[in-house]
Short mmCIF file of C-alpha atoms in Angstrom, two decimals:
data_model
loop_
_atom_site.label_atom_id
_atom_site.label_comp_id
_atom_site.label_asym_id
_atom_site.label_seq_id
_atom_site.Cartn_x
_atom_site.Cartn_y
_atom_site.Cartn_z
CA UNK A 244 -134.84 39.20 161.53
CA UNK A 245 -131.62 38.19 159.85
CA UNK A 246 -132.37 39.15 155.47
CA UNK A 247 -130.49 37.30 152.91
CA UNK A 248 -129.31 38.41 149.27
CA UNK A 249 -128.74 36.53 146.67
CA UNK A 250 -124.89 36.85 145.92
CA UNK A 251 -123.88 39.24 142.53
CA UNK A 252 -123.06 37.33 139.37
CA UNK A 253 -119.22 38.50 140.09
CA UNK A 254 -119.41 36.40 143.05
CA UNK A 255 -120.90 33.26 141.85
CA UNK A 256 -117.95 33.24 139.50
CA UNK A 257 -115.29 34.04 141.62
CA UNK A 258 -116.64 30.80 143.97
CA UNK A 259 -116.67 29.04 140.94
CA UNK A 260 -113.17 29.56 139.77
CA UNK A 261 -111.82 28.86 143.65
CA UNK A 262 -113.69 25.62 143.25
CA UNK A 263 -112.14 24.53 140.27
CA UNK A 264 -108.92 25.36 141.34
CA UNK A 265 -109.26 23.37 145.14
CA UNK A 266 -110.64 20.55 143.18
CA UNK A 267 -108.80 17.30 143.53
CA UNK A 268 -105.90 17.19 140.81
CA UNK A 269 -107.60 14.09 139.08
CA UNK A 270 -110.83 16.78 137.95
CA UNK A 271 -107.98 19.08 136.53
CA UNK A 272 -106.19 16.04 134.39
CA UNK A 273 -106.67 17.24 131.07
CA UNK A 274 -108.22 14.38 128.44
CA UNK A 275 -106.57 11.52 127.16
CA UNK A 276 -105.69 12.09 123.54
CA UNK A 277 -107.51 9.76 121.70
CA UNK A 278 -106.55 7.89 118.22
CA UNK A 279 -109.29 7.07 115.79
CA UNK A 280 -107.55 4.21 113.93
CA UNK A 281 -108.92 3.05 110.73
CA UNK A 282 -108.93 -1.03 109.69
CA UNK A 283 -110.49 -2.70 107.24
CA UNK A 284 -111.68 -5.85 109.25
CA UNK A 285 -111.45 -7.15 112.64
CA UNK A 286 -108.28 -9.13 112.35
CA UNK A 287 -105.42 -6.99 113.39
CA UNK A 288 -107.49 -5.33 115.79
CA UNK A 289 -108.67 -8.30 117.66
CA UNK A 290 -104.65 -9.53 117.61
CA UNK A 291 -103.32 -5.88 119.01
CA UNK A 292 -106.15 -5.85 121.93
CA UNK A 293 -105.26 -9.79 122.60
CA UNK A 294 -101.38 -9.30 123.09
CA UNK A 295 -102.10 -6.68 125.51
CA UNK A 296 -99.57 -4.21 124.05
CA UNK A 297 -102.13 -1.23 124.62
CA UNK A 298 -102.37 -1.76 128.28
CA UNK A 299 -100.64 0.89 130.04
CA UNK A 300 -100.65 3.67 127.30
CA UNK A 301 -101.29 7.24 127.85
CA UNK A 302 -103.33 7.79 125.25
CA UNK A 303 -106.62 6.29 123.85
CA UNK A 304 -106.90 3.94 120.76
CA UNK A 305 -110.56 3.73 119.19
CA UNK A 306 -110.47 1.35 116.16
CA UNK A 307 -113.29 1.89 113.40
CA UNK A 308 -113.66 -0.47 110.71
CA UNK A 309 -114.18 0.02 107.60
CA UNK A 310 -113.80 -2.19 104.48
CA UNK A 311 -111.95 -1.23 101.59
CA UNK A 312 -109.33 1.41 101.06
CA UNK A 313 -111.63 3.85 99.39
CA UNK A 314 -114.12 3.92 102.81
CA UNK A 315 -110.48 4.36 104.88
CA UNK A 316 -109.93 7.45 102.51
CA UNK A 317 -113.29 9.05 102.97
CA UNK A 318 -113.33 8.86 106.35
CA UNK A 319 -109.26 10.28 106.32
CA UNK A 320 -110.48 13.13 104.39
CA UNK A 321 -113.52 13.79 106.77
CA UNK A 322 -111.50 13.56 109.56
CA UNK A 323 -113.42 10.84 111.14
CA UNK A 324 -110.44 8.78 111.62
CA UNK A 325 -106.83 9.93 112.43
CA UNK A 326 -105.25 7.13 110.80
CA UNK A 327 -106.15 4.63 107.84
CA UNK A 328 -105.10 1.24 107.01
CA UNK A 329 -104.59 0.21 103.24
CA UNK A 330 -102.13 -0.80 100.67
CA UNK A 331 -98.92 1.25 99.67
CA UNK A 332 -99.95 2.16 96.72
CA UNK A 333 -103.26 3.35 98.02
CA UNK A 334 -101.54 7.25 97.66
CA UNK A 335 -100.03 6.54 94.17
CA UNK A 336 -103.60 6.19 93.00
CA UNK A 337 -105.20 9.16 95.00
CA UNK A 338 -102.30 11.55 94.39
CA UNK A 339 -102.28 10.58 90.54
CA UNK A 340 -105.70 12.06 90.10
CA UNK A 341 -105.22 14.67 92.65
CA UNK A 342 -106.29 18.05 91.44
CA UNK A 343 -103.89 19.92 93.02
CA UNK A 344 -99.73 19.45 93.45
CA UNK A 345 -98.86 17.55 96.65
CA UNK A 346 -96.26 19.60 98.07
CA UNK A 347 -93.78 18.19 100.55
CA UNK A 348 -94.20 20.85 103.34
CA UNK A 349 -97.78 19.80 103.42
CA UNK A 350 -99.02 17.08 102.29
CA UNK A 351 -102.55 15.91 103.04
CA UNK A 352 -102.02 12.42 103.53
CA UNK A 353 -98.97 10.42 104.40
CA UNK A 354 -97.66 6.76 104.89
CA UNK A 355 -96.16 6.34 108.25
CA UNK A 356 -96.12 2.39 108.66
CA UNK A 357 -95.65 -0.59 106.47
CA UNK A 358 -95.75 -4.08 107.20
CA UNK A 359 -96.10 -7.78 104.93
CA UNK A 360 -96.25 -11.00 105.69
CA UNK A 361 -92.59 -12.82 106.91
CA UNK A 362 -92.82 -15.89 104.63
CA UNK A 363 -91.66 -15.76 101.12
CA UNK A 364 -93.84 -19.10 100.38
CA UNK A 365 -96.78 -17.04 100.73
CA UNK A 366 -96.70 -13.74 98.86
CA UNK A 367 -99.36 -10.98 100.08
CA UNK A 368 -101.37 -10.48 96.59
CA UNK A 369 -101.74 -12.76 93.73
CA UNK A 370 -104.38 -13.03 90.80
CA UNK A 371 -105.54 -16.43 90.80
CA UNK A 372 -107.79 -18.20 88.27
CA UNK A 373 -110.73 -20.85 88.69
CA UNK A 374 -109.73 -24.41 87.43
CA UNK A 375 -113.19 -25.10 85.92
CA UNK A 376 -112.60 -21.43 83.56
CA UNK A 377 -109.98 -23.23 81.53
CA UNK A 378 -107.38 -20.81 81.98
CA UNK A 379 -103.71 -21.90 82.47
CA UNK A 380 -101.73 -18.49 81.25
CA UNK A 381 -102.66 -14.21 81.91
CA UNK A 382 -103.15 -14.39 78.25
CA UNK A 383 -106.25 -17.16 79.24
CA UNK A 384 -108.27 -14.30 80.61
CA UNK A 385 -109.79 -12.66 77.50
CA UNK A 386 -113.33 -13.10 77.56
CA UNK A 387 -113.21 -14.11 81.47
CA UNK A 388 -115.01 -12.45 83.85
CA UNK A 389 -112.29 -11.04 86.45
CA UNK A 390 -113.05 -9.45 90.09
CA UNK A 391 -111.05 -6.91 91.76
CA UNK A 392 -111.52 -3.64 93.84
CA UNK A 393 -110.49 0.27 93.48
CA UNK A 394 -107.68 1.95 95.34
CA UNK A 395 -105.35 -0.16 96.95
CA UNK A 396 -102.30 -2.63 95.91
CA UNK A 397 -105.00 -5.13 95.23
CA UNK A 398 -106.05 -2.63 91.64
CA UNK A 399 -102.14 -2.26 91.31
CA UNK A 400 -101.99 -6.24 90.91
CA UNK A 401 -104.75 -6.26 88.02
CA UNK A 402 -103.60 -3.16 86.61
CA UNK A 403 -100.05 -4.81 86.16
CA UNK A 404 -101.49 -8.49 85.54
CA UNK A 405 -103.45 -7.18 82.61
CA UNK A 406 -100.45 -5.60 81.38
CA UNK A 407 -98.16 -8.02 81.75
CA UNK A 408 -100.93 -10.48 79.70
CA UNK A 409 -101.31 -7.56 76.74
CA UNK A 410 -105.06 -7.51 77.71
CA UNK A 411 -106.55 -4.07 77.88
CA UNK A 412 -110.25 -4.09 79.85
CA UNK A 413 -111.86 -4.46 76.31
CA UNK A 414 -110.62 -8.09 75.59
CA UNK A 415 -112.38 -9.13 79.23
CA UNK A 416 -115.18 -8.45 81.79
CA UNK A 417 -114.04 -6.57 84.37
CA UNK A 418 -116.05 -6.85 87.76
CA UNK A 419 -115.24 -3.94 89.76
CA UNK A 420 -116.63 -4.79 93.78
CA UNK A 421 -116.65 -2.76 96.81
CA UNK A 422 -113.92 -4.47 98.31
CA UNK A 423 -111.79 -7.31 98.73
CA UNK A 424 -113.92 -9.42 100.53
CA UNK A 425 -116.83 -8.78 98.11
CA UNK A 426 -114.41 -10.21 95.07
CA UNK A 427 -112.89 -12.86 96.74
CA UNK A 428 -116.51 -14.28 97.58
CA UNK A 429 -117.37 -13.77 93.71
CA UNK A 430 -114.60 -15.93 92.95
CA UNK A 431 -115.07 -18.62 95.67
CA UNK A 432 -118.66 -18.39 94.21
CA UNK A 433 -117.97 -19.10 90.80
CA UNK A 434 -119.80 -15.78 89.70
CA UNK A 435 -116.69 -14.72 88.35
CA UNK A 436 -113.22 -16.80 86.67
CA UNK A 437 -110.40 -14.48 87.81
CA UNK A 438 -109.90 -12.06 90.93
CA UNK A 439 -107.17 -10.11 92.51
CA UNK A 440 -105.94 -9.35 95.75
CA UNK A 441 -105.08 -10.96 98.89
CA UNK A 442 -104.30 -14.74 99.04
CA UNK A 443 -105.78 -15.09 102.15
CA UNK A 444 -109.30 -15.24 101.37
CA UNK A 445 -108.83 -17.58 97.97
CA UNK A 446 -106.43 -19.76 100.21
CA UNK A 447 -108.80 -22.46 100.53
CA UNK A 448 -110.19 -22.87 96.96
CA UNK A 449 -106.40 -22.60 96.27
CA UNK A 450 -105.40 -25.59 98.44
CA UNK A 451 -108.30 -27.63 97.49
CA UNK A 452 -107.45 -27.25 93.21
CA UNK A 453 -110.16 -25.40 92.95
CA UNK A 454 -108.10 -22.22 91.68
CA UNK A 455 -104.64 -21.66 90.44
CA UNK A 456 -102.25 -18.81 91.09
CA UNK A 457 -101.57 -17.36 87.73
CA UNK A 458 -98.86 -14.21 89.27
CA UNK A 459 -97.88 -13.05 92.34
CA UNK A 460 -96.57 -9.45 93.45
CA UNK A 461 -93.33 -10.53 93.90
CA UNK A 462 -93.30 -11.48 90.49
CA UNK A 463 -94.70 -8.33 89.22
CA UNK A 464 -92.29 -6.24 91.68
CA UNK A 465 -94.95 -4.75 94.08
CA UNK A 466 -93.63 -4.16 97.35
CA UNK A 467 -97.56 -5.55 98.59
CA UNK A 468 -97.03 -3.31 101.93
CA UNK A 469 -100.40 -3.16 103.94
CA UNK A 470 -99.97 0.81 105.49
CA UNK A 471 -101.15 3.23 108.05
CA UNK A 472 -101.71 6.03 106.30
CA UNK A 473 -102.19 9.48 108.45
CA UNK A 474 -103.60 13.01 107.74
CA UNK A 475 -101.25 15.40 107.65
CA UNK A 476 -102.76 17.84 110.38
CA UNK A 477 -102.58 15.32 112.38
CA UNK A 478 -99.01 14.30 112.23
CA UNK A 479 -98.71 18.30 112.58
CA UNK A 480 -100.18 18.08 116.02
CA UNK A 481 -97.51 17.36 118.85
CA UNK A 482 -99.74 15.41 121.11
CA UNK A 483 -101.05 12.84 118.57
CA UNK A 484 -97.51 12.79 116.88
CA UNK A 485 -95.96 11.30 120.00
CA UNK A 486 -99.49 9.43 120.37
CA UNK A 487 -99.02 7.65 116.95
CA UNK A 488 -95.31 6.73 117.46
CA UNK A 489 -95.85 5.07 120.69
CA UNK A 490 -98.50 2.89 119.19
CA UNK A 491 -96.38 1.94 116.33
CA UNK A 492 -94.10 0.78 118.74
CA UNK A 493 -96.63 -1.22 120.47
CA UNK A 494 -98.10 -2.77 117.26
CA UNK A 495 -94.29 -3.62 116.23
CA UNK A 496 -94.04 -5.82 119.86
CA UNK A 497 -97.48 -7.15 118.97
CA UNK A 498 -96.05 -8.83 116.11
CA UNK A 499 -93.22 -10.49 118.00
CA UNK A 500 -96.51 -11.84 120.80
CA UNK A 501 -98.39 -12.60 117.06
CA UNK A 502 -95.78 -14.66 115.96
CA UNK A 503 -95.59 -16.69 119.68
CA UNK A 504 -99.15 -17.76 120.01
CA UNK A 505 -100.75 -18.97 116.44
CA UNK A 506 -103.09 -21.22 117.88
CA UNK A 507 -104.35 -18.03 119.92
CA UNK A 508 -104.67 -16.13 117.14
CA UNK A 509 -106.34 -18.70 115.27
CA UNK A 510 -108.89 -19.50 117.78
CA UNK A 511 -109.27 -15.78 117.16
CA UNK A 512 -110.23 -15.55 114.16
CA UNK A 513 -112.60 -18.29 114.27
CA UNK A 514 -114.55 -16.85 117.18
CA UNK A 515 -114.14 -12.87 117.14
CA UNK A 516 -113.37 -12.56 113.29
CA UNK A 517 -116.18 -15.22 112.81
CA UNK A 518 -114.01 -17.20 109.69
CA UNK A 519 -114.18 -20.87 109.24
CA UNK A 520 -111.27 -23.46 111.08
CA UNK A 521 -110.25 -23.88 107.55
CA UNK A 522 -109.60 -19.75 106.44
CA UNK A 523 -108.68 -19.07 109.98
CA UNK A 524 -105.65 -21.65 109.94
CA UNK A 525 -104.30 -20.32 106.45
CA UNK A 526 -105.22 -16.55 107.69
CA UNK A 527 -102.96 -17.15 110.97
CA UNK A 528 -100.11 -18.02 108.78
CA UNK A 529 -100.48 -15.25 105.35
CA UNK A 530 -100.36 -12.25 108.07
CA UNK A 531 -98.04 -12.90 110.37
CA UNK A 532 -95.86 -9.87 109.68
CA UNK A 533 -93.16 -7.28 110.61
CA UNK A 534 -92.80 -3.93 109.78
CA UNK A 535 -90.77 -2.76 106.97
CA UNK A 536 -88.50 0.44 107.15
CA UNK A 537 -89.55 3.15 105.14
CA UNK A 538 -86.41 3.63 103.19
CA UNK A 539 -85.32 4.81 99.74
CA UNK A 540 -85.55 1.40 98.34
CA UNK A 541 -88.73 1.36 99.20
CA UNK A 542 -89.96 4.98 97.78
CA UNK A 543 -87.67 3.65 94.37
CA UNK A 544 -90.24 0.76 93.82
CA UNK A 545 -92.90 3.16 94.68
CA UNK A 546 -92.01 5.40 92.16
CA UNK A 547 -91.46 2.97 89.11
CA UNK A 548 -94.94 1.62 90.09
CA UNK A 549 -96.26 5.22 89.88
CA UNK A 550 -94.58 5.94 86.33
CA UNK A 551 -96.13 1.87 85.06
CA UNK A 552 -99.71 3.21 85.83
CA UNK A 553 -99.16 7.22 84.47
CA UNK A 554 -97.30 5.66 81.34
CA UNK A 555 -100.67 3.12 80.97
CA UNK A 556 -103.10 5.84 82.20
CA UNK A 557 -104.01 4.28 85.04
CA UNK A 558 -103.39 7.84 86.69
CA UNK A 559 -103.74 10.89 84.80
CA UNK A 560 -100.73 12.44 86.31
CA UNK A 561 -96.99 11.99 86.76
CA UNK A 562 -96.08 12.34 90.42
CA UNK A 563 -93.23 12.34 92.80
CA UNK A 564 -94.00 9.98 95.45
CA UNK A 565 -91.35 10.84 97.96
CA UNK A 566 -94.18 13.70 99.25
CA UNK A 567 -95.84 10.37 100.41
CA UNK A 568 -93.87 8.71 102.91
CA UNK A 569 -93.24 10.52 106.76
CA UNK A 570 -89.85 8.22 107.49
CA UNK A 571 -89.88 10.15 111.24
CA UNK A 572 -91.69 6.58 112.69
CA UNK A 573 -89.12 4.81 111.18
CA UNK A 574 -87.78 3.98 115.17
CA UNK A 575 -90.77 3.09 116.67
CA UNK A 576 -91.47 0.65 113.75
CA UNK A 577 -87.60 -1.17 113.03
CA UNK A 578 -85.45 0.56 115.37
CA UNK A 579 -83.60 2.88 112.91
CA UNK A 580 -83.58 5.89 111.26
#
């Protein structure tokens, strides 16, 4: 009678370990590194996955949306997304009341994309008015009731607008909202006479006479840049580096596809992003966009912007805002340097 032993522990691992090394190659492929991109709403999203630019890459994109700059920079910070989407002078305002320095060999945050809208005739942020509030001039605001939201270019445009009017928040009502989509609807509403922000989502009451523009950004010298913003151990990490400037370079041939097929990004927008025929039409048109370099003219505006707000205490400290712009995806976003 043949007896049988159980085989040591030293065994079982050494069988182990020749498994996993005969093992076909495609067990041994180590993961795909994935990219936890941040948007605000389903728009550019649904436009990237429709051109098809993503097909092919060697890496994973997972989008997560969140509304509003300030839920981007949360989830940034708790490192549930690798990269955040939000205006250019989203940093201004966090490094500004930063309790610590920002120091250029490490930043914690940094800008490594910018794009706007190609058509002058229809500048990115504006503060518009309601026709039925009477008000014709910035100056026609005191006593309004005016919407806006925290943390992106959209609080740099009423920051400056109030400015530019003389008005400090005492002389109106200000009606601070979650984000831009909550304020715009206030305004469409009527529950408030003045908001700030994007054009696209006051576009209609706009068209109709229902609102007028009162200032734009151009006007007030805001370079209106919608960003993707990265953490800084993340840019520090080879693999999602590379990862990150390959899908800038994808994004930047998605807006040459965007800018082929409207109606396909209208129909878009009326079925996936659920907006009217009406918003859809005007959306289609306010963000089709390229990417702007990340150059010094670019961090010179920046900076002036950051000394406006410090000089009206908007931000609590002076800052250097070079510290928050990584120029190294400057290629895979405009072709240069």
């Amino acid at each position: 009678m043949t007896s049988f032993r159980f085989p040591s522990r030293r065994l079982v691992i050494a069988a182990g370990a020749a498994i996993l090394l005969t093992a076909s190659p495609a067990l041994a492929q180590p993961e795909k590194v994935k990219l936890l991109v941040g948007y605000q709403d389903l728009t550019v999203p649904s436009t990237v996955d429709a051109s098809g630019v993503l097909d092919g890459a060697a890496y994973e994109v997972q989008w997560v949306i969140l509304p509003g700059p300030a839920a981007q920079l949360s989830a940034l910070y708790s490192r549930n997304i690798d990269v955040g989407h939000m205006g250019d002078t989203s940093l201004i305002i966090e490094q500004g009341k930063a309790k610590d320095d920002w120091s250029a060999e490490n930043p914690p945050l940094q800008i490594v994309a910018g794009w706007r809208a190609t058509d002058a005739k229809y500048p990115p942020i504006v503060t518009v008015a309601r026709t039925d509030a009477n008000v014709n001039t910035l100056s026609d605001l005191r006593g309004k009731k005016w919407a806006y939201n925290f943390g992106g270019f959209n609080y740099l445009q009423y920051v400056l607008s109030g400015l530019k009017a003389g008005l400090t928040q005492k002389d109106y009502e200000p009606v601070q909202l979650g984000d831009q989509n909550a304020s715009a609807a206030a305004f469409n509403s009527g529950r408030v006479d003045a908001f700030s922000g994007s054009i696209a989502p006051v576009a209609e009451a706009i068209e109709k006479g229902a609102a007028k523009v009162l200032i734009n950004s151009d006007e007030l010298n805001i370079p209106a840049l919608n960003v993707f913003t990265a953490r800084g151990d993340v840019l520090k990490d080879p693999a999602k580096k590379a990862a990150i400037a390959d899908f800038l370079s994808r994004v930047r041939t998605h807006w040459v596809w965007y800018a082929s097929n409207l109606d396909t990004v209208e129909k878009l927008y009326i079925e996936k992003v659920k907006q009217t025929p009406a918003r859809a039409k005007l959306t289609t048109v306010y963000q089709k966009a390229t990417f702007q370099p990340l150059d010094e003219d670019l961090v010179k505006r920046e900076q002036h912007i950051a000394d406006v707000l410090f000089e009206a205490g908007a931000i609590p400290r002076k800052i250097d805002v070079r510290v928050e712009f990584n120029r190294s995806f400057n290629t895979a976003t405009v072709g240069s340097n």
